[in-house]
Amino acid sequence: MPLASVALGPRAAAPLMLLLDLLAIILLTPPAWALADRPQVGALALGAAAGTPLGAAILLRADPLALRWGVAAAILALLGLLVSGWRFHGRPTLPATIGVGLAGACWAASPWSAGRR
């Protein structure tokens, strides 16, 4: 999104990125559906459904500069976990899976804040 915003502007880039995402979903869902752990996908979707309006509310009310710094800090913290070699070994619980869906949906809109004025 940020690169598309530079080239096209945020108002034109947002619908274009939405259409490209939709195309990817249409092409990738059928083969993935056969391999999916459907109960886990359902729990993630439940969390995402709850997190999307929460993420939108955060974007509407948060200071853009503070939001950018918060996203940068979260990325650095997660990069630290990745570089340290930490991995989750085990089967996630239902509340953890819903929490991951919720968190993912809240943070999914963070690139959109780059075009917000």
mmCIF file of C-alpha atoms in Angstrom:
data_model
loop_
_atom_site.group_PDB
_atom_site.id
_atom_site.type_symbol
_atom_site.label_atom_id
_atom_site.label_comp_id
_atom_site.label_asym_id
_atom_site.label_seq_id
_atom_site.Cartn_x
_atom_site.Cartn_y
_atom_site.Cartn_z
ATOM 1 C CA MET A 1 0.000 0.000 0.000
ATOM 2 C CA PRO A 2 2.678 2.610 0.814
ATOM 3 C CA LEU A 3 4.382 2.172 -2.572
ATOM 4 C CA ALA A 4 1.057 2.281 -4.403
ATOM 5 C CA SER A 5 0.136 5.412 -2.413
ATOM 6 C CA VAL A 6 3.303 7.132 -3.574
ATOM 7 C CA ALA A 7 2.613 6.283 -7.214
ATOM 8 C CA LEU A 8 -1.158 6.780 -7.309
ATOM 9 C CA GLY A 9 -2.089 8.646 -4.146
ATOM 10 C CA PRO A 10 -3.978 7.096 -1.218
ATOM 11 C CA ARG A 11 -7.453 7.611 -2.699
ATOM 12 C CA ALA A 12 -6.639 5.646 -5.858
ATOM 13 C CA ALA A 13 -4.324 3.111 -4.216
ATOM 14 C CA ALA A 14 -6.794 1.910 -1.578
ATOM 15 C CA PRO A 15 -9.441 0.566 -4.012
ATOM 16 C CA LEU A 16 -6.734 -0.883 -6.261
ATOM 17 C CA MET A 17 -5.147 -2.766 -3.360
ATOM 18 C CA LEU A 18 -8.581 -3.993 -2.282
ATOM 19 C CA LEU A 19 -9.216 -5.400 -5.764
ATOM 20 C CA LEU A 20 -5.790 -7.075 -5.841
ATOM 21 C CA ASP A 21 -6.456 -8.621 -2.420
ATOM 22 C CA LEU A 22 -9.824 -9.884 -3.628
ATOM 23 C CA LEU A 23 -8.215 -11.439 -6.700
ATOM 24 C CA ALA A 24 -5.616 -13.186 -4.510
ATOM 25 C CA ILE A 25 -8.359 -14.533 -2.238
ATOM 26 C CA ILE A 26 -10.334 -15.877 -5.197
ATOM 27 C CA LEU A 27 -7.276 -17.607 -6.663
ATOM 28 C CA LEU A 28 -5.725 -18.973 -3.469
ATOM 29 C CA THR A 29 -8.741 -20.065 -1.416
ATOM 30 C CA PRO A 30 -9.848 -23.213 -3.300
ATOM 31 C CA PRO A 31 -6.506 -25.077 -3.060
ATOM 32 C CA ALA A 32 -5.942 -23.913 0.526
ATOM 33 C CA TRP A 33 -9.435 -24.960 1.631
ATOM 34 C CA ALA A 34 -8.580 -28.631 1.179
ATOM 35 C CA LEU A 35 -5.521 -28.275 3.423
ATOM 36 C CA ALA A 36 -7.028 -25.998 6.067
ATOM 37 C CA ASP A 37 -7.631 -26.856 9.708
ATOM 38 C CA ARG A 38 -11.201 -25.536 9.565
ATOM 39 C CA PRO A 39 -11.839 -25.189 13.328
ATOM 40 C CA GLN A 40 -8.659 -23.100 13.655
ATOM 41 C CA VAL A 41 -9.616 -21.011 10.626
ATOM 42 C CA GLY A 42 -13.057 -20.438 12.135
ATOM 43 C CA ALA A 43 -11.534 -19.264 15.421
ATOM 44 C CA LEU A 44 -9.181 -16.909 13.567
ATOM 45 C CA ALA A 45 -12.096 -15.556 11.541
ATOM 46 C CA LEU A 46 -14.103 -14.984 14.728
ATOM 47 C CA GLY A 47 -11.230 -12.987 16.199
ATOM 48 C CA ALA A 48 -10.755 -11.074 12.952
ATOM 49 C CA ALA A 49 -14.455 -10.215 12.794
ATOM 50 C CA ALA A 50 -14.217 -8.715 16.273
ATOM 51 C CA GLY A 51 -10.867 -7.038 15.650
ATOM 52 C CA THR A 52 -11.676 -5.292 12.388
ATOM 53 C CA PRO A 53 -14.082 -2.707 13.851
ATOM 54 C CA LEU A 54 -11.736 -2.257 16.806
ATOM 55 C CA GLY A 55 -8.812 -1.585 14.449
ATOM 56 C CA ALA A 56 -10.926 0.865 12.445
ATOM 57 C CA ALA A 57 -11.887 2.698 15.638
ATOM 58 C CA ILE A 58 -8.232 2.913 16.660
ATOM 59 C CA LEU A 59 -7.331 4.369 13.259
ATOM 60 C CA LEU A 60 -10.075 6.962 13.488
ATOM 61 C CA ARG A 61 -9.180 8.114 16.993
ATOM 62 C CA ALA A 62 -5.418 7.595 17.318
ATOM 63 C CA ASP A 63 -2.820 10.236 16.646
ATOM 64 C CA PRO A 64 -1.146 9.249 13.334
ATOM 65 C CA LEU A 65 2.384 9.875 14.633
ATOM 66 C CA ALA A 66 1.789 7.849 17.798
ATOM 67 C CA LEU A 67 0.215 5.089 15.725
ATOM 68 C CA ARG A 68 3.233 4.942 13.411
ATOM 69 C CA TRP A 69 5.616 4.750 16.364
ATOM 70 C CA GLY A 70 3.472 2.062 17.971
ATOM 71 C CA VAL A 71 3.485 -0.016 14.803
ATOM 72 C CA ALA A 72 7.250 0.441 14.464
ATOM 73 C CA ALA A 73 7.784 -0.666 18.087
ATOM 74 C CA ALA A 74 5.587 -3.727 17.624
ATOM 75 C CA ILE A 75 7.445 -4.674 14.440
ATOM 76 C CA LEU A 76 10.809 -4.341 16.179
ATOM 77 C CA ALA A 77 9.616 -6.435 19.136
ATOM 78 C CA LEU A 78 8.327 -9.184 16.847
ATOM 79 C CA LEU A 79 11.509 -9.020 14.775
ATOM 80 C CA GLY A 80 13.471 -9.522 17.999
ATOM 81 C CA LEU A 81 11.492 -12.690 18.707
ATOM 82 C CA LEU A 82 12.069 -13.935 15.188
ATOM 83 C CA VAL A 83 15.814 -13.213 15.210
ATOM 84 C CA SER A 84 16.207 -14.838 18.647
ATOM 85 C CA GLY A 85 14.987 -18.102 17.156
ATOM 86 C CA TRP A 86 11.941 -18.348 19.427
ATOM 87 C CA ARG A 87 9.195 -20.547 18.045
ATOM 88 C CA PHE A 88 5.883 -21.671 19.436
ATOM 89 C CA HIS A 89 5.839 -25.433 19.840
ATOM 90 C CA GLY A 90 2.466 -26.895 20.592
ATOM 91 C CA ARG A 91 -1.187 -26.685 19.695
ATOM 92 C CA PRO A 92 -2.709 -23.251 20.275
ATOM 93 C CA THR A 93 -5.733 -23.040 22.527
ATOM 94 C CA LEU A 94 -9.034 -21.623 21.302
ATOM 95 C CA PRO A 95 -8.655 -18.328 23.235
ATOM 96 C CA ALA A 96 -5.105 -17.904 21.872
ATOM 97 C CA THR A 97 -6.283 -18.502 18.306
ATOM 98 C CA ILE A 98 -9.135 -16.011 18.682
ATOM 99 C CA GLY A 99 -6.653 -13.539 20.204
ATOM 100 C CA VAL A 100 -4.302 -13.896 17.244
ATOM 101 C CA GLY A 101 -7.204 -13.243 14.852
ATOM 102 C CA LEU A 102 -8.259 -10.213 16.902
ATOM 103 C CA ALA A 103 -4.726 -8.800 17.026
ATOM 104 C CA GLY A 104 -4.123 -9.472 13.352
ATOM 105 C CA ALA A 105 -7.295 -7.680 12.335
ATOM 106 C CA CYS A 106 -6.519 -4.701 14.570
ATOM 107 C CA TRP A 107 -3.037 -4.321 13.086
ATOM 108 C CA ALA A 108 -4.061 -5.108 9.512
ATOM 109 C CA ALA A 109 -5.165 -1.530 8.911
ATOM 110 C CA SER A 110 -1.879 -0.037 10.127
ATOM 111 C CA PRO A 111 -0.415 0.517 6.618
ATOM 112 C CA TRP A 112 -3.490 2.600 5.781
ATOM 113 C CA SER A 113 -2.436 5.128 8.411
ATOM 114 C CA ALA A 114 0.434 6.227 6.165
ATOM 115 C CA GLY A 115 -2.033 7.968 3.854
ATOM 116 C CA ARG A 116 -4.161 9.475 6.625
ATOM 117 C CA ARG A 117 -3.894 13.225 7.146
#
